[in-house]
Structure formats: C-alpha cells, structure tokens
Amino acid sequence: MHAFHRRRSAAGLATLALAGVIALTGCAADASPQAGDKAAAAPREAAAEGAAQPGGGAAAAPSTANGKPGQQPAAVRPNVIRTGRLGIETTRPQEVLATARTAAEGAGGYVGNESTERGADGRMTSTLTLRVPGDRFDAVIGALEGGGKLLNRKVEAQDVTEKVADVDSRVKSQQASVARVREMMEKASGLSDVVMLESELSRRQADLESLLAQQNALRDQTSMGTITLSVSEPAPKPEEKKAKEKEPPAFGDALSGGWSVFSTLVRYVVLALAAVLPFALAAVLVVLGFKGYRRLRPAKPKPGPEPVRVPHQAPAPTGAGVEDGEG
C-alpha cells in the first residue's frame, strides 16, 4: 500500500510539474512580442545615437551588440505598402490599356482585376488593377502617366516595418513553443498528461497558423505594390451635340421610333388586360353560379285563369203568365 501511495504521489507531482512548465511557456510566448519589438527598435536607436555623435555615423566607434565589440548592428529593412490611383482621359483607351498590361508584365507583375462600363453620356470607362514589384512601382507609374490627359493621381505609402517585425518575432516564439510541447509529449508517460499536452499543442498550432497567415499577407503587400488605373474617353464637345440634334431624322430613325411606340402601346394593352382579367374571371364565375342555381331550384306553380262569372237571372212568376195568356 505504501508503494502504491508513493506512485500516486509521484504521478501527481509529475502532472503538477508539467502544468507549471506549460504555464511558464505560455507566459514566455506572451512576453516574446515585447522582446521582438525591443530587438527591432534597438538597431534604429543605435543608428540614431551614432548619427548624433560628432563626425556622423561613419566616424562612430564600433558597436558592442550582444556584448561583442567590433560588430555593427544589423540594418532593418523598411517594409512599406504602396498603393496608387491614376485617372487618364484619352481618345485611344484600348491602346492605353494594352500599354498598361505590357508595363505591368514587363516589370514582373500582373493584372489583378479589369472592368469596363458605359456611362449615361455614352462614354466608355475601363478600370485596371495592377500588381507590380515595389522596386518598379515608380517606373510603372511614370510610364502610365504619359498615356493621355492626366485627370487625377494619388500615391500612398504605409510603413509597416514594426508590424512585420512584431509578427516575425511572434512566429519564432510560437514555433519554439510548439516544439517544446512536442518534446514534452515524447517524454510523457501518463494518459492524462498526453491528453493535456495534445490539447495544448492543438491550441498553439492554431495560433501559429494564424500568425503565419498574417506573415504571408504582409509579405505579399510589401513586396508588390497596387496601382488602380482608370481610363475614360473624352466627353463630346457642345458643337458635336448641337450638330447631332440638328440632323433631320432618317428613315431608319422613323421606323425605330414607330416600332418603339407600337411595342409600348402593345405592352400597355397587355398590362391593362392582365389587370382586368381577375375581375372578369370573377364575374364569369358569379354568372355561371347564378345560372346553375336557377336550373337546380324547383319552379313555382303558375296561377291559372280566373273563372268567368255569369249573372244569375231569376225565373218569371207562373201566375202572371197565365193571366196574361187568358186575357
């Protein structure tokens, strides 16, 4: 019994030790982004201090990074997201669009989206979304500006160097955390310890995948700039509009106008019939029902002719007749 209690105590202590190690690992992973921010900001602070010394950064004393004299701090590469918008008006929109596609593909980029629409005034407007490498961004913008009359131009740059450094640091810390949990799983012997470590590993693996997705998105945005090009045709001049209005209508115009009026009239007649049809059907049903009721109902007896009344005549008295004969 004493040996059994000793084994249970040892298993409980091992479980508590594993839980403590996992908690310490999580704390270290949460605190790692701050350390990554300090590491990313350290080279810039060192460069600023070197520039503030007499003689500039070139004459400054060698840095003592990581406690080793004579080593220069690693330069931090800036990470910038660049976007641009261009509006061009030209009488040759197809040529300008072809030039834009060629410029993007020649710079190592590609055409993302393309759309074309016709406005109420009859003008065609096409929009292209180009993705080009960051080092060729300005060259492509300059090549597109000369395609016609420049209506608008806007270029923006967003510095995401600190965000990239933070995400990179968090990815490294999370990868190390996942590796440590896997090592613990290899050494664990109890079933409860294995189950607890598997749950912790799944959670940390999901966090790592989310961080990797953010890292890939930032790399794509910083490595490729986005240019939105809008190409439109010039508006017709007032003289051209007046000339079109003064032109007499041709036979084709008259025919198309007559057909339009005829089709419109037919459409309205059909709509009127469709509106009246429910009421007509209801009236027909009412009439048919009334006729059926009249047929099924028994007929009332018709009254006959009234009898003719003949006036009654009284008979003549007998005695009076005899007397008259005798006389």
Short mmCIF file of C-alpha atoms in Angstrom, two decimals:
data_model
loop_
_atom_site.label_atom_id
_atom_site.label_comp_id
_atom_site.label_asym_id
_atom_site.label_seq_id
_atom_site.Cartn_x
_atom_site.Cartn_y
_atom_site.Cartn_z
CA MET A 1 0.00 0.00 0.00
CA HIS A 2 2.81 2.41 0.84
CA ALA A 3 4.39 1.78 -2.58
CA PHE A 4 1.05 2.43 -4.29
CA HIS A 5 0.64 5.74 -2.44
CA ARG A 6 4.20 6.68 -3.38
CA ARG A 7 3.48 6.01 -7.08
CA ARG A 8 0.26 8.10 -6.93
CA SER A 9 2.14 10.94 -5.22
CA ALA A 10 4.88 10.79 -7.85
CA ALA A 11 2.32 10.86 -10.69
CA GLY A 12 0.56 13.86 -9.12
CA LEU A 13 3.84 15.72 -8.73
CA ALA A 14 4.73 14.98 -12.37
CA THR A 15 1.36 16.34 -13.53
CA LEU A 16 1.79 19.49 -11.46
CA ALA A 17 5.30 19.93 -12.87
CA LEU A 18 4.05 19.61 -16.45
CA ALA A 19 1.27 22.14 -15.79
CA GLY A 20 3.80 24.58 -14.34
CA VAL A 21 6.12 24.18 -17.33
CA ILE A 22 3.20 24.78 -19.76
CA ALA A 23 2.15 27.89 -17.83
CA LEU A 24 5.70 29.25 -17.87
CA THR A 25 5.97 28.50 -21.60
CA GLY A 26 2.72 30.39 -22.28
CA CYS A 27 3.96 33.37 -20.29
CA ALA A 28 7.20 33.37 -22.23
CA ALA A 29 5.30 33.22 -25.55
CA ASP A 30 3.05 36.14 -24.49
CA ALA A 31 6.02 38.22 -23.45
CA SER A 32 8.00 37.46 -26.60
CA PRO A 33 6.37 40.14 -28.83
CA GLN A 34 7.69 42.85 -26.49
CA ALA A 35 11.14 41.39 -26.71
CA GLY A 36 10.82 41.25 -30.51
CA ASP A 37 9.77 44.93 -30.57
CA LYS A 38 12.80 45.87 -28.47
CA ALA A 39 15.09 43.86 -30.72
CA ALA A 40 13.64 45.53 -33.83
CA ALA A 41 13.91 49.01 -32.30
CA ALA A 42 17.46 48.52 -30.96
CA PRO A 43 19.27 48.94 -34.33
CA ARG A 44 17.41 52.14 -35.07
CA GLU A 45 18.22 53.60 -31.63
CA ALA A 46 21.85 52.67 -32.09
CA ALA A 47 21.91 54.29 -35.52
CA ALA A 48 20.34 57.48 -34.11
CA GLU A 49 22.92 57.66 -31.31
CA GLY A 50 25.74 57.15 -33.80
CA ALA A 51 24.41 59.92 -36.03
CA ALA A 52 24.17 62.31 -33.06
CA GLN A 53 27.89 61.93 -32.25
CA PRO A 54 30.45 64.28 -33.81
CA GLY A 55 31.62 63.14 -37.21
CA GLY A 56 28.40 61.21 -38.06
CA GLY A 57 27.75 57.52 -38.02
CA ALA A 58 30.78 56.69 -40.20
CA ALA A 59 33.20 58.04 -37.59
CA ALA A 60 31.41 56.49 -34.64
CA ALA A 61 33.03 53.83 -32.53
CA PRO A 62 32.19 50.20 -33.32
CA SER A 63 29.00 48.99 -31.70
CA THR A 64 29.02 46.44 -28.91
CA ALA A 65 25.94 44.45 -29.96
CA ASN A 66 25.38 41.26 -27.97
CA GLY A 67 28.37 42.18 -25.77
CA LYS A 68 30.87 41.59 -28.57
CA PRO A 69 32.84 44.70 -29.53
CA GLY A 70 33.53 45.43 -33.18
CA GLN A 71 30.15 44.16 -34.56
CA GLN A 72 27.79 46.53 -36.39
CA PRO A 73 24.03 46.20 -35.72
CA ALA A 74 22.01 44.54 -38.46
CA ALA A 75 20.22 47.07 -40.65
CA VAL A 76 16.45 46.92 -40.50
CA ARG A 77 14.93 46.70 -43.98
CA PRO A 78 11.92 49.02 -44.28
CA ASN A 79 8.62 47.37 -45.13
CA VAL A 80 6.22 49.69 -46.96
CA ILE A 81 2.82 49.04 -48.53
CA ARG A 82 2.49 51.22 -51.64
CA THR A 83 -0.76 51.99 -53.45
CA GLY A 84 -1.51 54.35 -56.32
CA ARG A 85 -4.50 55.61 -58.30
CA LEU A 86 -4.38 57.16 -61.78
CA GLY A 87 -7.15 58.67 -63.91
CA ILE A 88 -6.41 59.19 -67.61
CA GLU A 89 -8.58 60.59 -70.38
CA THR A 90 -7.74 59.62 -73.94
CA THR A 91 -9.28 59.06 -77.34
CA ARG A 92 -7.38 55.73 -77.63
CA PRO A 93 -8.40 53.83 -74.49
CA GLN A 94 -7.61 50.38 -75.87
CA GLU A 95 -4.02 51.38 -76.68
CA VAL A 96 -3.53 52.82 -73.19
CA LEU A 97 -4.91 49.64 -71.58
CA ALA A 98 -2.62 47.45 -73.71
CA THR A 99 0.36 49.62 -72.72
CA ALA A 100 -0.56 49.27 -69.03
CA ARG A 101 -0.74 45.48 -69.26
CA THR A 102 2.61 45.35 -71.04
CA ALA A 103 4.23 47.65 -68.46
CA ALA A 104 2.97 45.56 -65.53
CA GLU A 105 4.06 42.25 -67.05
CA GLY A 106 7.42 43.70 -68.10
CA ALA A 107 8.08 44.82 -64.52
CA GLY A 108 7.41 41.34 -63.22
CA GLY A 109 3.83 42.00 -62.11
CA TYR A 110 0.38 41.06 -63.34
CA VAL A 111 -3.13 42.41 -63.93
CA GLY A 112 -5.39 41.71 -60.96
CA ASN A 113 -8.86 42.92 -61.96
CA GLU A 114 -10.34 44.58 -65.06
CA SER A 115 -13.78 46.09 -65.67
CA THR A 116 -15.41 48.24 -68.39
CA GLU A 117 -18.71 50.14 -68.30
CA ARG A 118 -20.56 52.74 -70.38
CA GLY A 119 -21.86 55.86 -68.68
CA ALA A 120 -25.11 57.75 -69.23
CA ASP A 121 -23.34 60.13 -71.61
CA GLY A 122 -22.15 57.23 -73.79
CA ARG A 123 -18.50 57.32 -72.69
CA MET A 124 -16.61 54.09 -72.02
CA THR A 125 -14.62 53.83 -68.78
CA SER A 126 -12.22 50.96 -68.05
CA THR A 127 -10.53 50.19 -64.72
CA LEU A 128 -7.40 48.06 -64.29
CA THR A 129 -5.82 46.85 -61.05
CA LEU A 130 -2.10 46.21 -61.48
CA ARG A 131 0.25 44.45 -59.05
CA VAL A 132 3.91 45.35 -59.61
CA PRO A 133 7.08 44.80 -57.53
CA GLY A 134 7.85 47.55 -55.07
CA ASP A 135 11.20 48.50 -56.67
CA ARG A 136 9.47 49.05 -60.06
CA PHE A 137 6.45 50.88 -58.68
CA ASP A 138 7.60 54.41 -59.55
CA ALA A 139 8.75 53.37 -63.03
CA VAL A 140 5.37 51.86 -63.89
CA ILE A 141 3.53 54.91 -62.54
CA GLY A 142 5.67 57.18 -64.72
CA ALA A 143 5.06 55.06 -67.82
CA LEU A 144 1.30 55.16 -67.33
CA GLU A 145 1.08 58.92 -66.82
CA GLY A 146 2.05 59.67 -70.42
CA GLY A 147 -0.84 57.71 -71.94
CA GLY A 148 -3.18 60.70 -72.19
CA LYS A 149 -4.63 63.62 -70.26
CA LEU A 150 -3.96 63.11 -66.53
CA LEU A 151 -7.18 63.62 -64.55
CA ASN A 152 -6.04 62.57 -61.09
CA ARG A 153 -3.03 60.97 -59.40
CA LYS A 154 -2.65 59.70 -55.85
CA VAL A 155 0.20 57.63 -54.37
CA GLU A 156 0.24 56.42 -50.77
CA ALA A 157 2.91 54.62 -48.70
CA GLN A 158 2.19 52.88 -45.40
CA ASP A 159 5.17 51.91 -43.24
CA VAL A 160 4.53 48.53 -41.58
CA THR A 161 8.11 47.77 -40.51
CA GLU A 162 7.24 47.48 -36.83
CA LYS A 163 4.22 45.29 -37.55
CA VAL A 164 6.30 42.96 -39.73
CA ALA A 165 8.98 42.69 -37.04
CA ASP A 166 6.36 42.01 -34.39
CA VAL A 167 4.69 39.25 -36.43
CA ASP A 168 8.05 37.66 -37.29
CA SER A 169 9.05 37.63 -33.62
CA ARG A 170 5.74 36.11 -32.57
CA VAL A 171 6.05 33.43 -35.26
CA LYS A 172 9.51 32.41 -33.99
CA SER A 173 8.34 32.33 -30.37
CA GLN A 174 5.26 30.29 -31.26
CA GLN A 175 7.32 27.83 -33.28
CA ALA A 176 9.65 27.34 -30.31
CA SER A 177 6.64 26.90 -28.02
CA VAL A 178 5.16 24.23 -30.28
CA ALA A 179 8.50 22.42 -30.40
CA ARG A 180 8.73 22.40 -26.59
CA VAL A 181 5.25 20.94 -26.20
CA ARG A 182 6.11 18.20 -28.70
CA GLU A 183 9.22 17.33 -26.71
CA MET A 184 7.08 17.05 -23.56
CA MET A 185 4.68 14.73 -25.38
CA GLU A 186 7.54 12.42 -26.30
CA LYS A 187 8.61 12.22 -22.65
CA ALA A 188 5.13 11.95 -21.11
CA SER A 189 4.04 8.51 -19.93
CA GLY A 190 0.67 9.03 -18.25
CA LEU A 191 -2.52 9.09 -20.32
CA SER A 192 -3.83 12.24 -18.62
CA ASP A 193 -0.55 14.04 -19.34
CA VAL A 194 -0.68 13.05 -23.01
CA VAL A 195 -4.29 14.26 -23.37
CA MET A 196 -3.49 17.59 -21.70
CA LEU A 197 -0.41 18.10 -23.88
CA GLU A 198 -2.31 17.23 -27.08
CA SER A 199 -4.93 19.87 -26.29
CA GLU A 200 -2.23 22.44 -25.59
CA LEU A 201 -0.40 21.52 -28.79
CA SER A 202 -3.56 21.93 -30.90
CA ARG A 203 -4.21 25.38 -29.46
CA ARG A 204 -0.66 26.56 -30.04
CA GLN A 205 -0.56 25.06 -33.53
CA ALA A 206 -3.73 27.02 -34.43
CA ASP A 207 -2.16 30.24 -33.11
CA LEU A 208 0.96 29.53 -35.15
CA GLU A 209 -1.02 29.01 -38.35
CA SER A 210 -2.85 32.31 -37.82
CA LEU A 211 0.46 34.12 -37.34
CA LEU A 212 1.89 32.50 -40.47
CA ALA A 213 -1.13 33.68 -42.48
CA GLN A 214 -0.57 37.24 -41.24
CA GLN A 215 3.11 36.99 -42.10
CA ASN A 216 2.40 35.82 -45.66
CA ALA A 217 -0.19 38.58 -46.20
CA LEU A 218 2.26 41.25 -45.04
CA ARG A 219 4.99 39.89 -47.28
CA ASP A 220 2.67 39.98 -50.30
CA GLN A 221 1.52 43.52 -49.55
CA THR A 222 5.02 44.86 -49.00
CA SER A 223 6.66 43.07 -51.91
CA MET A 224 4.00 44.04 -54.51
CA GLY A 225 2.50 47.49 -54.96
CA THR A 226 -1.07 48.05 -56.17
CA ILE A 227 -1.92 50.53 -58.96
CA THR A 228 -5.54 51.25 -59.92
CA LEU A 229 -5.74 52.75 -63.42
CA SER A 230 -8.96 54.35 -64.72
CA VAL A 231 -9.09 55.13 -68.47
CA SER A 232 -12.04 57.09 -69.91
CA GLU A 233 -13.00 58.64 -73.22
CA PRO A 234 -13.31 62.44 -73.53
CA ALA A 235 -16.76 63.97 -73.28
CA PRO A 236 -18.34 65.06 -76.61
CA LYS A 237 -18.00 68.75 -77.42
CA PRO A 238 -21.06 71.03 -77.36
CA GLU A 239 -20.73 71.68 -81.12
CA GLU A 240 -20.95 67.96 -81.83
CA LYS A 241 -24.06 67.64 -79.68
CA LYS A 242 -25.78 70.52 -81.50
CA ALA A 243 -24.85 69.07 -84.91
CA LYS A 244 -26.39 65.74 -83.95
CA GLU A 245 -29.55 67.45 -82.73
CA LYS A 246 -29.94 69.47 -85.97
CA GLU A 247 -29.63 66.46 -88.25
CA PRO A 248 -33.03 65.51 -89.83
CA PRO A 249 -34.36 62.12 -88.85
CA ALA A 250 -33.70 59.33 -91.35
CA PHE A 251 -36.00 56.51 -92.42
CA GLY A 252 -34.36 54.13 -90.00
CA ASP A 253 -34.89 56.56 -87.11
CA ALA A 254 -38.58 56.96 -88.05
CA LEU A 255 -39.01 53.18 -88.31
CA SER A 256 -37.33 52.56 -84.99
CA GLY A 257 -39.42 55.30 -83.38
CA GLY A 258 -42.66 53.87 -84.76
CA TRP A 259 -41.75 50.37 -83.65
CA SER A 260 -40.93 51.70 -80.19
CA VAL A 261 -44.32 53.42 -79.95
CA PHE A 262 -46.13 50.29 -81.22
CA SER A 263 -44.34 47.98 -78.80
CA THR A 264 -45.03 50.39 -75.95
CA LEU A 265 -48.75 50.51 -76.84
CA VAL A 266 -48.98 46.72 -77.07
CA ARG A 267 -47.24 46.38 -73.76
CA TYR A 268 -49.67 48.77 -72.05
CA VAL A 269 -52.67 46.97 -73.61
CA VAL A 270 -51.38 43.63 -72.36
CA LEU A 271 -50.84 45.12 -68.91
CA ALA A 272 -54.39 46.51 -68.89
CA LEU A 273 -55.82 43.13 -69.88
CA ALA A 274 -53.77 41.44 -67.20
CA ALA A 275 -55.11 43.90 -64.63
CA VAL A 276 -58.77 43.37 -65.69
CA LEU A 277 -58.50 39.58 -66.09
CA PRO A 278 -59.03 38.66 -62.38
CA PHE A 279 -62.21 40.76 -62.20
CA ALA A 280 -63.54 39.30 -65.48
CA LEU A 281 -62.94 35.76 -64.25
CA ALA A 282 -64.72 36.53 -61.01
CA ALA A 283 -67.75 37.98 -62.89
CA VAL A 284 -67.95 34.91 -65.18
CA LEU A 285 -67.91 32.60 -62.17
CA VAL A 286 -70.69 34.57 -60.49
CA VAL A 287 -72.88 34.44 -63.64
CA LEU A 288 -72.32 30.71 -64.10
CA GLY A 289 -73.13 30.04 -60.47
CA PHE A 290 -76.35 32.03 -60.66
CA LYS A 291 -77.46 30.16 -63.80
CA GLY A 292 -76.74 26.82 -62.17
CA TYR A 293 -78.73 27.84 -59.11
CA ARG A 294 -81.70 28.81 -61.28
CA ARG A 295 -81.62 25.44 -63.05
CA LEU A 296 -81.48 23.41 -59.87
CA ARG A 297 -84.16 25.36 -57.97
CA PRO A 298 -87.75 23.94 -58.43
CA ALA A 299 -90.05 26.19 -60.47
CA LYS A 300 -93.03 27.84 -58.75
CA PRO A 301 -96.58 26.78 -59.98
CA LYS A 302 -98.08 29.29 -62.36
CA PRO A 303 -101.55 30.63 -61.42
CA GLY A 304 -104.49 29.53 -63.83
CA PRO A 305 -107.05 31.88 -65.50
CA GLU A 306 -109.85 33.18 -63.28
CA PRO A 307 -113.37 31.66 -63.95
CA VAL A 308 -115.86 33.95 -65.73
CA ARG A 309 -118.79 34.79 -63.53
CA VAL A 310 -122.26 34.67 -65.35
CA PRO A 311 -125.01 36.83 -63.79
CA HIS A 312 -127.88 34.78 -62.37
CA GLN A 313 -131.37 35.53 -63.79
CA ALA A 314 -134.46 34.97 -61.62
CA PRO A 315 -137.33 32.84 -63.21
CA ALA A 316 -140.57 34.61 -64.13
CA PRO A 317 -143.57 34.04 -61.82
CA THR A 318 -146.08 31.40 -63.00
CA GLY A 319 -149.33 33.10 -62.15
CA ALA A 320 -148.57 36.19 -64.00
CA GLY A 321 -148.01 34.26 -67.19
CA VAL A 322 -151.40 32.52 -67.09
CA GLU A 323 -153.19 35.68 -66.53
CA ASP A 324 -151.60 37.32 -69.42
CA GLY A 325 -152.50 34.41 -71.74
CA GLU A 326 -156.02 34.37 -70.79
CA GLY A 327 -156.60 37.98 -71.39
#
